[in-house]
Each structure stands twice: as C-alpha cells, then as structure tokens.
C-alpha cells in the first residue's frame, strides 16, 4: 500500500470469541453501537449468547450467535466458515475467549489445566487470527485483530495462576510479532490488557470474592466494569486508533 495512505474503516462484521458473557458480551454491544454487525461466539451457554445477539439487534445491527470451542482447530474453521456465510465480510476479530483454571499455586496446577489454558488463550487466539487474516487478505481489507490479554502478563499472578499469566505473555509476543509481519498490508494487530474486572471469571476460578480481595491493590481502588474494558477494545478496533499496532494497551485502573 502507498506509504502515505490511511486506510478507511473496513465495512464488515466483528467476530468476538467468548461473547456470551463478561467482557466479550460488553464488547459486542460496544461495537454494535459503533455501527458493526457482530458474530457472538460462545462455548457452552447458548441462552446467554442468544440474549447478547438480541441486544445487538435491538441496537439496529445484525447478530449471529455461533457455538464453537476455540480450543478445537476443527471448530475454529467451522466458526469462520459459518460466520462468513451468515454475516458476509469479517472486518475485525476480538480474541476474547479466555480461561484461568482454578486459583492456586503453580505446583498444584495439573498439566491438563495448563494445557487447556494454553489451548484456549494462546493456540485458540493464534488459529482464529490465521482464519481472520486469510479473509482480510481475500477481500483486500485493512482488518483489525484485538487480542485480549491481562495485566497478569506483567505481574505473573504468583499464588493464583502463574500458567495463565504466562499464556497472556505469550499472547502479547504474538500480538507484537504478527502486527509487524502484516503491517505493510494495512492490517493492525493490537492487545488490550484488562485489570481485574467484574465478571464471572473469578467465580469460575473458584474464588467468587476475589474482587473484594484485590480491589485495595488497584490504584483506582475498584475493579473495572466490563463496559469500561469494552470501550477500550472498541476504540482499538476503530479508525481513531489507526496508528496503533503491535502494542498491548493496559486498561487496568493504574496497575
Ligand atoms: P468470563 O466472564 O468467564 O467469560 C468467558 C467467555 O469465554 C464466555 O462467554 C465463555 O463462553 C467463553 N469461553 C470460554 N472458553 C471458551 C472456549 N474454549 N471457546 C469459546 N469460548 C469460550 O470471562 P471475562 O472475565 O469476560 O474474560 C474475557 C477475557 O478477558 C479473557 O481473555 C480473560 O482472560 C481476560 N481478562 C479478564 C479479566 C477479569 O478480571 N475478568 C482480567 C484480565 C483479563 P460460555 O459462556 O459459552 O461458557
């Protein structure tokens, strides 16, 4: 592309993995408000994903809820095929689906948990990025990928989920390298690292009261609401962030 050309925002849908709940659900609404159709991927909770899809439609955009486990390569391929045949062009991907496994020290974390966390958080995100890139290129789109990381990549999460922190650090390296590899095509790859956010992820990790325990160590003194994280993701996807690529932005209340 011409070195001085700023790409227009590509028309097309945004595919968000793990969009049935939490940050992904809030992001679906934020990108719908910004004028995009949305593919609401989920793993198990079809009712939650259907509710998010209805909320997107109420904002005047099209929405398609598609079940696929991003830990499974065959399901990722099907997800993108179905997404494209339902929604048409895909202009953006948010690699949001993420799991921690149970809270606890590293030496009590079984291999199966570590493997599942890397399968979802790292390999799933990489495979989704590959599918999205192939489609951006086929349509000549200056698409955008946002990888949802975590401040854990910087803190290491000792005593909680070191393996999860390591998976997010791997994701950050992937963001940097892939962004530099595809930048000449006008495609951007960004990361967004939330701090602790009020979603079901803490209960799923086995500590529903974790928000109250960690709030005092956050400079802003409270956890994020999912819509505060979603606003930052939607901004990275938008032309307002046209000169940002290859970096992971923290949205973490000062951490
Ligand atoms: P959440 O409330 O637990 O929701 C997770 C979502 O991911 C659900 O919609 C779930 O689908 C989906 N999901 C889980 N495994 C999946 C798989 N194998 N394939 C497809 N979808 C899958 O999580 P969240 O707190 O919103 O977290 C979203 C992202 O932000 C994650 O990457 C997480 O690591 C990151 N993050 C969160 C926090 C925080 O404090 N909440 C902080 C930093 C970073 P179902 O509903 O169908 O099960």
PDB file of C-alpha atoms and ligand atoms in Angstrom:
ATOM      1  CA  UNK A   1       0.000   0.000   0.000  1.00  0.00           C
ATOM      2  CA  UNK A   2       1.042   3.629  -0.543  1.00  0.00           C
ATOM      3  CA  UNK A   3       3.125   4.684   2.433  1.00  0.00           C
ATOM      4  CA  UNK A   4       1.004   7.799   2.969  1.00  0.00           C
ATOM      5  CA  UNK A   5      -2.449   6.231   2.690  1.00  0.00           C
ATOM      6  CA  UNK A   6      -4.538   5.940   5.811  1.00  0.00           C
ATOM      7  CA  UNK A   7      -6.964   3.003   5.348  1.00  0.00           C
ATOM      8  CA  UNK A   8     -10.674   3.700   5.711  1.00  0.00           C
ATOM      9  CA  UNK A   9     -12.547   1.651   8.282  1.00  0.00           C
ATOM     10  CA  UNK A  10     -13.365  -1.610   6.510  1.00  0.00           C
ATOM     11  CA  UNK A  11     -17.069  -2.401   6.280  1.00  0.00           C
ATOM     12  CA  UNK A  12     -17.889  -5.768   7.771  1.00  0.00           C
ATOM     13  CA  UNK A  13     -18.772  -7.716  10.852  1.00  0.00           C
ATOM     14  CA  UNK A  14     -16.696  -8.092  14.014  1.00  0.00           C
ATOM     15  CA  UNK A  15     -16.210 -11.642  15.299  1.00  0.00           C
ATOM     16  CA  UNK A  16     -15.821 -11.802  19.084  1.00  0.00           C
ATOM     17  CA  UNK A  17     -14.835 -15.075  20.725  1.00  0.00           C
ATOM     18  CA  UNK A  18     -16.395 -15.802  24.115  1.00  0.00           C
ATOM     19  CA  UNK A  19     -19.006 -13.082  23.678  1.00  0.00           C
ATOM     20  CA  UNK A  20     -21.854 -14.653  25.645  1.00  0.00           C
ATOM     21  CA  UNK A  21     -20.808 -13.142  28.963  1.00  0.00           C
ATOM     22  CA  UNK A  22     -18.485 -10.680  30.657  1.00  0.00           C
ATOM     23  CA  UNK A  23     -16.073  -8.543  28.653  1.00  0.00           C
ATOM     24  CA  UNK A  24     -16.952 -10.238  25.360  1.00  0.00           C
ATOM     25  CA  UNK A  25     -20.677  -9.532  25.787  1.00  0.00           C
ATOM     26  CA  UNK A  26     -19.984  -5.879  26.653  1.00  0.00           C
ATOM     27  CA  UNK A  27     -17.700  -5.633  23.603  1.00  0.00           C
ATOM     28  CA  UNK A  28     -20.461  -6.997  21.350  1.00  0.00           C
ATOM     29  CA  UNK A  29     -22.701  -4.102  22.432  1.00  0.00           C
ATOM     30  CA  UNK A  30     -19.908  -1.523  22.132  1.00  0.00           C
ATOM     31  CA  UNK A  31     -19.031  -2.499  18.556  1.00  0.00           C
ATOM     32  CA  UNK A  32     -22.725  -2.662  17.625  1.00  0.00           C
ATOM     33  CA  UNK A  33     -23.110   0.925  18.893  1.00  0.00           C
ATOM     34  CA  UNK A  34     -20.128   1.801  16.684  1.00  0.00           C
ATOM     35  CA  UNK A  35     -22.076   0.503  13.675  1.00  0.00           C
ATOM     36  CA  UNK A  36     -20.859  -3.069  13.219  1.00  0.00           C
ATOM     37  CA  UNK A  37     -22.693  -6.347  12.805  1.00  0.00           C
ATOM     38  CA  UNK A  38     -21.452  -8.892  15.352  1.00  0.00           C
ATOM     39  CA  UNK A  39     -20.663 -12.590  15.436  1.00  0.00           C
ATOM     40  CA  UNK A  40     -21.235 -13.710  19.021  1.00  0.00           C
ATOM     41  CA  UNK A  41     -19.132 -16.823  19.590  1.00  0.00           C
ATOM     42  CA  UNK A  42     -19.674 -18.896  22.719  1.00  0.00           C
ATOM     43  CA  UNK A  43     -18.605 -22.300  24.049  1.00  0.00           C
ATOM     44  CA  UNK A  44     -21.485 -23.695  26.124  1.00  0.00           C
ATOM     45  CA  UNK A  45     -24.068 -21.122  27.189  1.00  0.00           C
ATOM     46  CA  UNK A  46     -26.365 -20.797  24.153  1.00  0.00           C
ATOM     47  CA  UNK A  47     -29.025 -18.855  26.093  1.00  0.00           C
ATOM     48  CA  UNK A  48     -26.530 -16.185  27.204  1.00  0.00           C
ATOM     49  CA  UNK A  49     -25.206 -15.798  23.657  1.00  0.00           C
ATOM     50  CA  UNK A  50     -28.756 -15.555  22.275  1.00  0.00           C
ATOM     51  CA  UNK A  51     -29.509 -12.760  24.761  1.00  0.00           C
ATOM     52  CA  UNK A  52     -26.418 -10.817  23.650  1.00  0.00           C
ATOM     53  CA  UNK A  53     -27.397 -11.317  19.998  1.00  0.00           C
ATOM     54  CA  UNK A  54     -30.894  -9.943  20.766  1.00  0.00           C
ATOM     55  CA  UNK A  55     -29.342  -6.912  22.487  1.00  0.00           C
ATOM     56  CA  UNK A  56     -27.179  -6.261  19.407  1.00  0.00           C
ATOM     57  CA  UNK A  57     -30.249  -6.493  17.144  1.00  0.00           C
ATOM     58  CA  UNK A  58     -32.075  -4.034  19.427  1.00  0.00           C
ATOM     59  CA  UNK A  59     -29.250  -1.586  18.600  1.00  0.00           C
ATOM     60  CA  UNK A  60     -30.092  -1.962  14.900  1.00  0.00           C
ATOM     61  CA  UNK A  61     -27.245  -4.254  13.851  1.00  0.00           C
ATOM     62  CA  UNK A  62     -27.243  -7.866  12.677  1.00  0.00           C
ATOM     63  CA  UNK A  63     -26.029 -10.522  15.115  1.00  0.00           C
ATOM     64  CA  UNK A  64     -25.208 -14.205  14.726  1.00  0.00           C
ATOM     65  CA  UNK A  65     -24.588 -16.465  17.722  1.00  0.00           C
ATOM     66  CA  UNK A  66     -22.285 -19.352  16.771  1.00  0.00           C
ATOM     67  CA  UNK A  67     -21.148 -22.097  19.131  1.00  0.00           C
ATOM     68  CA  UNK A  68     -17.522 -23.182  18.768  1.00  0.00           C
ATOM     69  CA  UNK A  69     -14.840 -24.266  21.230  1.00  0.00           C
ATOM     70  CA  UNK A  70     -11.731 -22.260  20.331  1.00  0.00           C
ATOM     71  CA  UNK A  71      -9.579 -24.975  21.898  1.00  0.00           C
ATOM     72  CA  UNK A  72     -10.529 -27.151  18.884  1.00  0.00           C
ATOM     73  CA  UNK A  73      -8.997 -26.378  15.474  1.00  0.00           C
ATOM     74  CA  UNK A  74     -11.860 -28.031  13.561  1.00  0.00           C
ATOM     75  CA  UNK A  75     -14.421 -25.916  15.419  1.00  0.00           C
ATOM     76  CA  UNK A  76     -12.474 -22.719  14.680  1.00  0.00           C
ATOM     77  CA  UNK A  77     -12.504 -23.497  10.953  1.00  0.00           C
ATOM     78  CA  UNK A  78     -16.267 -24.104  11.097  1.00  0.00           C
ATOM     79  CA  UNK A  79     -16.801 -20.928  13.160  1.00  0.00           C
ATOM     80  CA  UNK A  80     -15.207 -18.732  10.486  1.00  0.00           C
ATOM     81  CA  UNK A  81     -16.945 -20.546   7.609  1.00  0.00           C
ATOM     82  CA  UNK A  82     -20.352 -20.149   9.259  1.00  0.00           C
ATOM     83  CA  UNK A  83     -19.610 -16.568  10.271  1.00  0.00           C
ATOM     84  CA  UNK A  84     -18.733 -15.603   6.727  1.00  0.00           C
ATOM     85  CA  UNK A  85     -21.693 -17.350   5.153  1.00  0.00           C
ATOM     86  CA  UNK A  86     -24.089 -15.737   7.672  1.00  0.00           C
ATOM     87  CA  UNK A  87     -22.601 -12.259   8.080  1.00  0.00           C
ATOM     88  CA  UNK A  88     -20.595 -11.696   4.884  1.00  0.00           C
ATOM     89  CA  UNK A  89     -17.247  -9.994   5.243  1.00  0.00           C
ATOM     90  CA  UNK A  90     -15.413 -10.092   8.563  1.00  0.00           C
ATOM     91  CA  UNK A  91     -13.567  -6.835   9.192  1.00  0.00           C
ATOM     92  CA  UNK A  92     -12.372  -7.462  12.735  1.00  0.00           C
ATOM     93  CA  UNK A  93     -11.599 -10.174  15.258  1.00  0.00           C
ATOM     94  CA  UNK A  94     -11.545  -9.876  19.043  1.00  0.00           C
ATOM     95  CA  UNK A  95      -9.709 -12.825  20.583  1.00  0.00           C
ATOM     96  CA  UNK A  96     -11.520 -12.522  23.903  1.00  0.00           C
ATOM     97  CA  UNK A  97     -12.276 -16.123  24.972  1.00  0.00           C
ATOM     98  CA  UNK A  98     -10.046 -16.901  27.916  1.00  0.00           C
ATOM     99  CA  UNK A  99      -9.848 -19.232  30.897  1.00  0.00           C
ATOM    100  CA  UNK A 100      -7.710 -19.307  34.041  1.00  0.00           C
ATOM    101  CA  UNK A 101      -8.274 -22.738  35.560  1.00  0.00           C
ATOM    102  CA  UNK A 102      -8.635 -22.993  39.357  1.00  0.00           C
ATOM    103  CA  UNK A 103      -6.790 -20.464  41.539  1.00  0.00           C
ATOM    104  CA  UNK A 104      -3.800 -21.951  43.338  1.00  0.00           C
ATOM    105  CA  UNK A 105      -0.025 -22.260  43.450  1.00  0.00           C
ATOM    106  CA  UNK A 106       1.767 -23.493  40.343  1.00  0.00           C
ATOM    107  CA  UNK A 107       2.970 -26.761  41.882  1.00  0.00           C
ATOM    108  CA  UNK A 108      -0.655 -27.760  42.486  1.00  0.00           C
ATOM    109  CA  UNK A 109      -1.770 -26.927  38.950  1.00  0.00           C
ATOM    110  CA  UNK A 110      -2.174 -30.100  36.895  1.00  0.00           C
ATOM    111  CA  UNK A 111      -0.861 -30.457  33.351  1.00  0.00           C
ATOM    112  CA  UNK A 112      -4.412 -30.785  31.987  1.00  0.00           C
ATOM    113  CA  UNK A 113      -5.295 -27.321  33.335  1.00  0.00           C
ATOM    114  CA  UNK A 114      -2.144 -25.744  31.905  1.00  0.00           C
ATOM    115  CA  UNK A 115      -2.788 -27.376  28.532  1.00  0.00           C
ATOM    116  CA  UNK A 116      -6.424 -26.214  28.452  1.00  0.00           C
ATOM    117  CA  UNK A 117      -5.421 -22.638  29.341  1.00  0.00           C
ATOM    118  CA  UNK A 118      -2.811 -22.546  26.563  1.00  0.00           C
ATOM    119  CA  UNK A 119      -5.171 -24.267  24.090  1.00  0.00           C
ATOM    120  CA  UNK A 120      -7.818 -21.557  24.612  1.00  0.00           C
ATOM    121  CA  UNK A 121      -5.783 -18.434  25.413  1.00  0.00           C
ATOM    122  CA  UNK A 122      -2.834 -18.902  23.053  1.00  0.00           C
ATOM    123  CA  UNK A 123      -3.402 -21.554  20.371  1.00  0.00           C
ATOM    124  CA  UNK A 124      -7.077 -20.650  20.004  1.00  0.00           C
ATOM    125  CA  UNK A 125      -6.225 -16.983  19.540  1.00  0.00           C
ATOM    126  CA  UNK A 126      -3.456 -17.812  17.032  1.00  0.00           C
ATOM    127  CA  UNK A 127      -5.719 -20.067  14.973  1.00  0.00           C
ATOM    128  CA  UNK A 128      -8.545 -17.508  14.988  1.00  0.00           C
ATOM    129  CA  UNK A 129      -6.068 -14.833  13.880  1.00  0.00           C
ATOM    130  CA  UNK A 130      -4.923 -17.042  10.985  1.00  0.00           C
ATOM    131  CA  UNK A 131      -8.523 -17.560   9.824  1.00  0.00           C
ATOM    132  CA  UNK A 132      -9.273 -13.832  10.096  1.00  0.00           C
ATOM    133  CA  UNK A 133      -6.102 -12.843   8.242  1.00  0.00           C
ATOM    134  CA  UNK A 134      -6.909 -15.165   5.339  1.00  0.00           C
ATOM    135  CA  UNK A 135     -10.282 -13.437   4.994  1.00  0.00           C
ATOM    136  CA  UNK A 136      -8.887  -9.884   5.324  1.00  0.00           C
ATOM    137  CA  UNK A 137      -6.416 -10.720   2.540  1.00  0.00           C
ATOM    138  CA  UNK A 138      -9.002 -12.377   0.295  1.00  0.00           C
ATOM    139  CA  UNK A 139     -11.141  -9.226   0.414  1.00  0.00           C
ATOM    140  CA  UNK A 140      -8.229  -6.755   0.460  1.00  0.00           C
ATOM    141  CA  UNK A 141      -9.399  -5.463   3.835  1.00  0.00           C
ATOM    142  CA  UNK A 142      -7.355  -3.438   6.315  1.00  0.00           C
ATOM    143  CA  UNK A 143      -8.854  -5.519   9.112  1.00  0.00           C
ATOM    144  CA  UNK A 144      -8.048  -5.305  12.799  1.00  0.00           C
ATOM    145  CA  UNK A 145      -7.336  -8.015  15.374  1.00  0.00           C
ATOM    146  CA  UNK A 146      -7.542  -7.235  19.096  1.00  0.00           C
ATOM    147  CA  UNK A 147      -6.095  -9.840  21.451  1.00  0.00           C
ATOM    148  CA  UNK A 148      -7.488  -9.613  24.986  1.00  0.00           C
ATOM    149  CA  UNK A 149      -4.523 -10.061  27.282  1.00  0.00           C
ATOM    150  CA  UNK A 150      -4.267  -9.333  31.022  1.00  0.00           C
ATOM    151  CA  UNK A 151      -2.142  -7.330  33.453  1.00  0.00           C
ATOM    152  CA  UNK A 152      -1.236 -10.806  34.701  1.00  0.00           C
ATOM    153  CA  UNK A 153       1.332 -10.903  31.860  1.00  0.00           C
ATOM    154  CA  UNK A 154       3.227  -8.193  33.814  1.00  0.00           C
ATOM    155  CA  UNK A 155       2.510  -9.249  37.401  1.00  0.00           C
ATOM    156  CA  UNK A 156       2.938 -13.011  36.881  1.00  0.00           C
ATOM    157  CA  UNK A 157      -0.030 -13.766  39.199  1.00  0.00           C
ATOM    158  CA  UNK A 158       2.002 -15.593  41.889  1.00  0.00           C
ATOM    159  CA  UNK A 159      -0.059 -17.947  44.030  1.00  0.00           C
ATOM    160  CA  UNK A 160      -3.086 -17.544  41.763  1.00  0.00           C
ATOM    161  CA  UNK A 161      -2.464 -18.672  38.195  1.00  0.00           C
ATOM    162  CA  UNK A 162       1.122 -18.367  37.008  1.00  0.00           C
ATOM    163  CA  UNK A 163       0.341 -20.536  33.975  1.00  0.00           C
ATOM    164  CA  UNK A 164      -2.458 -18.100  32.968  1.00  0.00           C
ATOM    165  CA  UNK A 165      -0.083 -15.134  33.290  1.00  0.00           C
ATOM    166  CA  UNK A 166       2.418 -16.988  31.085  1.00  0.00           C
ATOM    167  CA  UNK A 167      -0.288 -17.644  28.482  1.00  0.00           C
ATOM    168  CA  UNK A 168      -1.110 -13.925  28.320  1.00  0.00           C
ATOM    169  CA  UNK A 169       2.590 -13.026  27.986  1.00  0.00           C
ATOM    170  CA  UNK A 170       2.751 -15.441  25.043  1.00  0.00           C
ATOM    171  CA  UNK A 171      -0.284 -13.700  23.556  1.00  0.00           C
ATOM    172  CA  UNK A 172       1.454 -10.316  23.913  1.00  0.00           C
ATOM    173  CA  UNK A 173       4.502 -11.610  21.997  1.00  0.00           C
ATOM    174  CA  UNK A 174       2.173 -12.938  19.312  1.00  0.00           C
ATOM    175  CA  UNK A 175       0.489  -9.509  19.074  1.00  0.00           C
ATOM    176  CA  UNK A 176       3.840  -7.784  18.580  1.00  0.00           C
ATOM    177  CA  UNK A 177       5.239 -10.214  16.024  1.00  0.00           C
ATOM    178  CA  UNK A 178       2.109 -10.650  13.947  1.00  0.00           C
ATOM    179  CA  UNK A 179       1.478  -6.893  13.891  1.00  0.00           C
ATOM    180  CA  UNK A 180       4.932  -6.250  12.461  1.00  0.00           C
ATOM    181  CA  UNK A 181       4.538  -9.098   9.954  1.00  0.00           C
ATOM    182  CA  UNK A 182       1.274  -7.770   8.460  1.00  0.00           C
ATOM    183  CA  UNK A 183       1.617  -4.006   8.976  1.00  0.00           C
ATOM    184  CA  UNK A 184       2.618  -3.343   5.364  1.00  0.00           C
ATOM    185  CA  UNK A 185      -0.803  -4.670   4.313  1.00  0.00           C
ATOM    186  CA  UNK A 186      -2.552  -2.055   6.484  1.00  0.00           C
ATOM    187  CA  UNK A 187      -3.766  -4.752   8.879  1.00  0.00           C
ATOM    188  CA  UNK A 188      -3.460  -3.858  12.569  1.00  0.00           C
ATOM    189  CA  UNK A 189      -2.948  -6.274  15.486  1.00  0.00           C
ATOM    190  CA  UNK A 190      -3.353  -4.823  18.973  1.00  0.00           C
ATOM    191  CA  UNK A 191      -3.608  -6.122  22.513  1.00  0.00           C
ATOM    192  CA  UNK A 192      -5.796  -4.880  25.329  1.00  0.00           C
ATOM    193  CA  UNK A 193      -4.778  -5.881  28.839  1.00  0.00           C
ATOM    194  CA  UNK A 194      -7.608  -5.534  31.351  1.00  0.00           C
ATOM    195  CA  UNK A 195      -7.004  -5.357  35.057  1.00  0.00           C
ATOM    196  CA  UNK A 196      -9.354  -7.230  37.360  1.00  0.00           C
ATOM    197  CA  UNK A 197     -12.871  -6.834  36.006  1.00  0.00           C
ATOM    198  CA  UNK A 198     -16.277  -7.700  37.478  1.00  0.00           C
ATOM    199  CA  UNK A 199     -17.209 -10.809  35.506  1.00  0.00           C
ATOM    200  CA  UNK A 200     -17.870 -14.446  36.299  1.00  0.00           C
ATOM    201  CA  UNK A 201     -14.228 -15.396  35.678  1.00  0.00           C
ATOM    202  CA  UNK A 202     -13.350 -15.122  39.398  1.00  0.00           C
ATOM    203  CA  UNK A 203     -16.136 -17.481  40.487  1.00  0.00           C
ATOM    204  CA  UNK A 204     -15.160 -19.854  37.677  1.00  0.00           C
ATOM    205  CA  UNK A 205     -11.607 -19.845  39.086  1.00  0.00           C
ATOM    206  CA  UNK A 206     -13.017 -20.900  42.465  1.00  0.00           C
ATOM    207  CA  UNK A 207     -12.920 -17.552  44.321  1.00  0.00           C
ATOM    208  CA  UNK A 208     -16.140 -15.541  43.863  1.00  0.00           C
ATOM    209  CA  UNK A 209     -14.948 -12.987  46.453  1.00  0.00           C
ATOM    210  CA  UNK A 210     -11.643 -12.305  44.679  1.00  0.00           C
ATOM    211  CA  UNK A 211     -12.852  -8.819  43.540  1.00  0.00           C
ATOM    212  CA  UNK A 212     -13.122  -7.637  47.173  1.00  0.00           C
ATOM    213  CA  UNK A 213      -9.711  -9.125  47.998  1.00  0.00           C
ATOM    214  CA  UNK A 214      -7.838  -7.477  45.103  1.00  0.00           C
ATOM    215  CA  UNK A 215      -9.592  -4.076  44.977  1.00  0.00           C
ATOM    216  CA  UNK A 216      -7.315  -2.448  47.611  1.00  0.00           C
ATOM    217  CA  UNK A 217      -4.196  -3.045  45.493  1.00  0.00           C
ATOM    218  CA  UNK A 218      -5.674  -1.287  42.425  1.00  0.00           C
ATOM    219  CA  UNK A 219      -4.707   2.427  42.355  1.00  0.00           C
ATOM    220  CA  UNK A 220      -8.242   3.456  41.327  1.00  0.00           C
ATOM    221  CA  UNK A 221      -9.480   1.389  44.287  1.00  0.00           C
ATOM    222  CA  UNK A 222     -12.036  -0.684  42.428  1.00  0.00           C
ATOM    223  CA  UNK A 223     -12.397  -3.317  39.725  1.00  0.00           C
ATOM    224  CA  UNK A 224     -13.385  -2.418  36.175  1.00  0.00           C
ATOM    225  CA  UNK A 225     -16.895  -2.837  34.856  1.00  0.00           C
ATOM    226  CA  UNK A 226     -16.954  -4.904  31.630  1.00  0.00           C
ATOM    227  CA  UNK A 227     -18.200  -1.915  29.601  1.00  0.00           C
ATOM    228  CA  UNK A 228     -15.074   0.072  30.588  1.00  0.00           C
ATOM    229  CA  UNK A 229     -12.881  -2.647  29.054  1.00  0.00           C
ATOM    230  CA  UNK A 230     -15.203  -2.974  26.058  1.00  0.00           C
ATOM    231  CA  UNK A 231     -14.904   0.754  25.301  1.00  0.00           C
ATOM    232  CA  UNK A 232     -11.118   0.392  25.028  1.00  0.00           C
ATOM    233  CA  UNK A 233     -11.410  -2.663  22.767  1.00  0.00           C
ATOM    234  CA  UNK A 234     -13.932  -0.887  20.522  1.00  0.00           C
ATOM    235  CA  UNK A 235     -11.573   2.094  20.314  1.00  0.00           C
ATOM    236  CA  UNK A 236      -8.657  -0.123  19.231  1.00  0.00           C
ATOM    237  CA  UNK A 237     -10.887  -1.587  16.502  1.00  0.00           C
ATOM    238  CA  UNK A 238     -11.900   1.881  15.284  1.00  0.00           C
ATOM    239  CA  UNK A 239     -10.166   4.335  12.916  1.00  0.00           C
ATOM    240  CA  UNK A 240      -9.480   6.508  15.988  1.00  0.00           C
ATOM    241  CA  UNK A 241      -6.670   4.021  16.728  1.00  0.00           C
ATOM    242  CA  UNK A 242      -5.424   3.931  13.111  1.00  0.00           C
ATOM    243  CA  UNK A 243      -1.762   4.427  14.097  1.00  0.00           C
ATOM    244  CA  UNK A 244      -1.729   1.856  16.910  1.00  0.00           C
ATOM    245  CA  UNK A 245      -0.449  -1.617  16.167  1.00  0.00           C
ATOM    246  CA  UNK A 246       1.901  -4.154  17.732  1.00  0.00           C
ATOM    247  CA  UNK A 247       1.325  -2.975  21.272  1.00  0.00           C
ATOM    248  CA  UNK A 248      -0.787  -4.075  24.209  1.00  0.00           C
ATOM    249  CA  UNK A 249      -2.634  -1.241  25.919  1.00  0.00           C
ATOM    250  CA  UNK A 250      -3.412  -1.564  29.630  1.00  0.00           C
ATOM    251  CA  UNK A 251      -6.906  -0.730  30.882  1.00  0.00           C
ATOM    252  CA  UNK A 252      -6.220  -1.547  34.492  1.00  0.00           C
ATOM    253  CA  UNK A 253      -7.042   1.292  36.874  1.00  0.00           C
ATOM    254  CA  UNK A 254      -3.401   2.313  37.265  1.00  0.00           C
ATOM    255  CA  UNK A 255      -1.795  -1.115  37.621  1.00  0.00           C
TER     256      UNK A 255
HETATM  257  P1  LIG B   1     -15.909 -14.789  31.540  1.00  0.00           P
HETATM  258  O1  LIG B   1     -16.899 -13.851  32.138  1.00  0.00           O
HETATM  259  O2  LIG B   1     -15.500 -16.016  32.287  1.00  0.00           O
HETATM  260  O3  LIG B   1     -16.461 -15.211  30.099  1.00  0.00           O
HETATM  261  C1  LIG B   1     -15.671 -16.050  29.314  1.00  0.00           C
HETATM  262  C2  LIG B   1     -16.295 -16.186  27.968  1.00  0.00           C
HETATM  263  O4  LIG B   1     -15.412 -17.001  27.176  1.00  0.00           O
HETATM  264  C3  LIG B   1     -17.645 -16.893  27.984  1.00  0.00           C
HETATM  265  O5  LIG B   1     -18.503 -16.276  27.048  1.00  0.00           O
HETATM  266  C4  LIG B   1     -17.304 -18.325  27.560  1.00  0.00           C
HETATM  267  O6  LIG B   1     -18.338 -18.968  26.841  1.00  0.00           O
HETATM  268  C5  LIG B   1     -16.123 -18.088  26.641  1.00  0.00           C
HETATM  269  N1  LIG B   1     -15.255 -19.234  26.516  1.00  0.00           N
HETATM  270  C6  LIG B   1     -14.592 -19.902  27.498  1.00  0.00           C
HETATM  271  N2  LIG B   1     -13.908 -20.944  26.973  1.00  0.00           N
HETATM  272  C7  LIG B   1     -14.153 -20.914  25.639  1.00  0.00           C
HETATM  273  C8  LIG B   1     -13.764 -21.725  24.553  1.00  0.00           C
HETATM  274  N3  LIG B   1     -12.974 -22.795  24.731  1.00  0.00           N
HETATM  275  N4  LIG B   1     -14.229 -21.411  23.309  1.00  0.00           N
HETATM  276  C9  LIG B   1     -15.039 -20.345  23.111  1.00  0.00           C
HETATM  277  N5  LIG B   1     -15.441 -19.531  24.101  1.00  0.00           N
HETATM  278  C10 LIG B   1     -15.010 -19.828  25.349  1.00  0.00           C
HETATM  279  O7  LIG B   1     -14.545 -14.048  31.148  1.00  0.00           O
HETATM  280  P2  LIG B   1     -14.152 -12.481  31.163  1.00  0.00           P
HETATM  281  O8  LIG B   1     -13.773 -12.116  32.552  1.00  0.00           O
HETATM  282  O9  LIG B   1     -15.160 -11.695  30.435  1.00  0.00           O
HETATM  283  O10 LIG B   1     -12.782 -12.555  30.342  1.00  0.00           O
HETATM  284  C11 LIG B   1     -12.705 -12.239  28.976  1.00  0.00           C
HETATM  285  C12 LIG B   1     -11.229 -12.093  28.606  1.00  0.00           C
HETATM  286  O11 LIG B   1     -10.642 -11.071  29.411  1.00  0.00           O
HETATM  287  C13 LIG B   1     -10.401 -13.357  28.857  1.00  0.00           C
HETATM  288  O12 LIG B   1      -9.451 -13.497  27.818  1.00  0.00           O
HETATM  289  C14 LIG B   1      -9.708 -13.073  30.179  1.00  0.00           C
HETATM  290  O13 LIG B   1      -8.503 -13.790  30.304  1.00  0.00           O
HETATM  291  C15 LIG B   1      -9.481 -11.574  30.050  1.00  0.00           C
HETATM  292  N6  LIG B   1      -9.289 -10.896  31.344  1.00  0.00           N
HETATM  293  C16 LIG B   1     -10.285 -10.898  32.280  1.00  0.00           C
HETATM  294  C17 LIG B   1     -10.068 -10.254  33.492  1.00  0.00           C
HETATM  295  C18 LIG B   1     -11.119 -10.213  34.573  1.00  0.00           C
HETATM  296  O14 LIG B   1     -10.787  -9.838  35.727  1.00  0.00           O
HETATM  297  N7  LIG B   1     -12.375 -10.577  34.304  1.00  0.00           N
HETATM  298  C19 LIG B   1      -8.848  -9.602  33.735  1.00  0.00           C
HETATM  299  C20 LIG B   1      -7.867  -9.627  32.749  1.00  0.00           C
HETATM  300  C21 LIG B   1      -8.106 -10.278  31.563  1.00  0.00           C
HETATM  301  P3  LIG B   1     -19.604 -19.695  27.585  1.00  0.00           P
HETATM  302  O15 LIG B   1     -20.386 -18.575  28.242  1.00  0.00           O
HETATM  303  O16 LIG B   1     -20.382 -20.319  26.477  1.00  0.00           O
HETATM  304  O17 LIG B   1     -19.020 -20.659  28.559  1.00  0.00           O
END
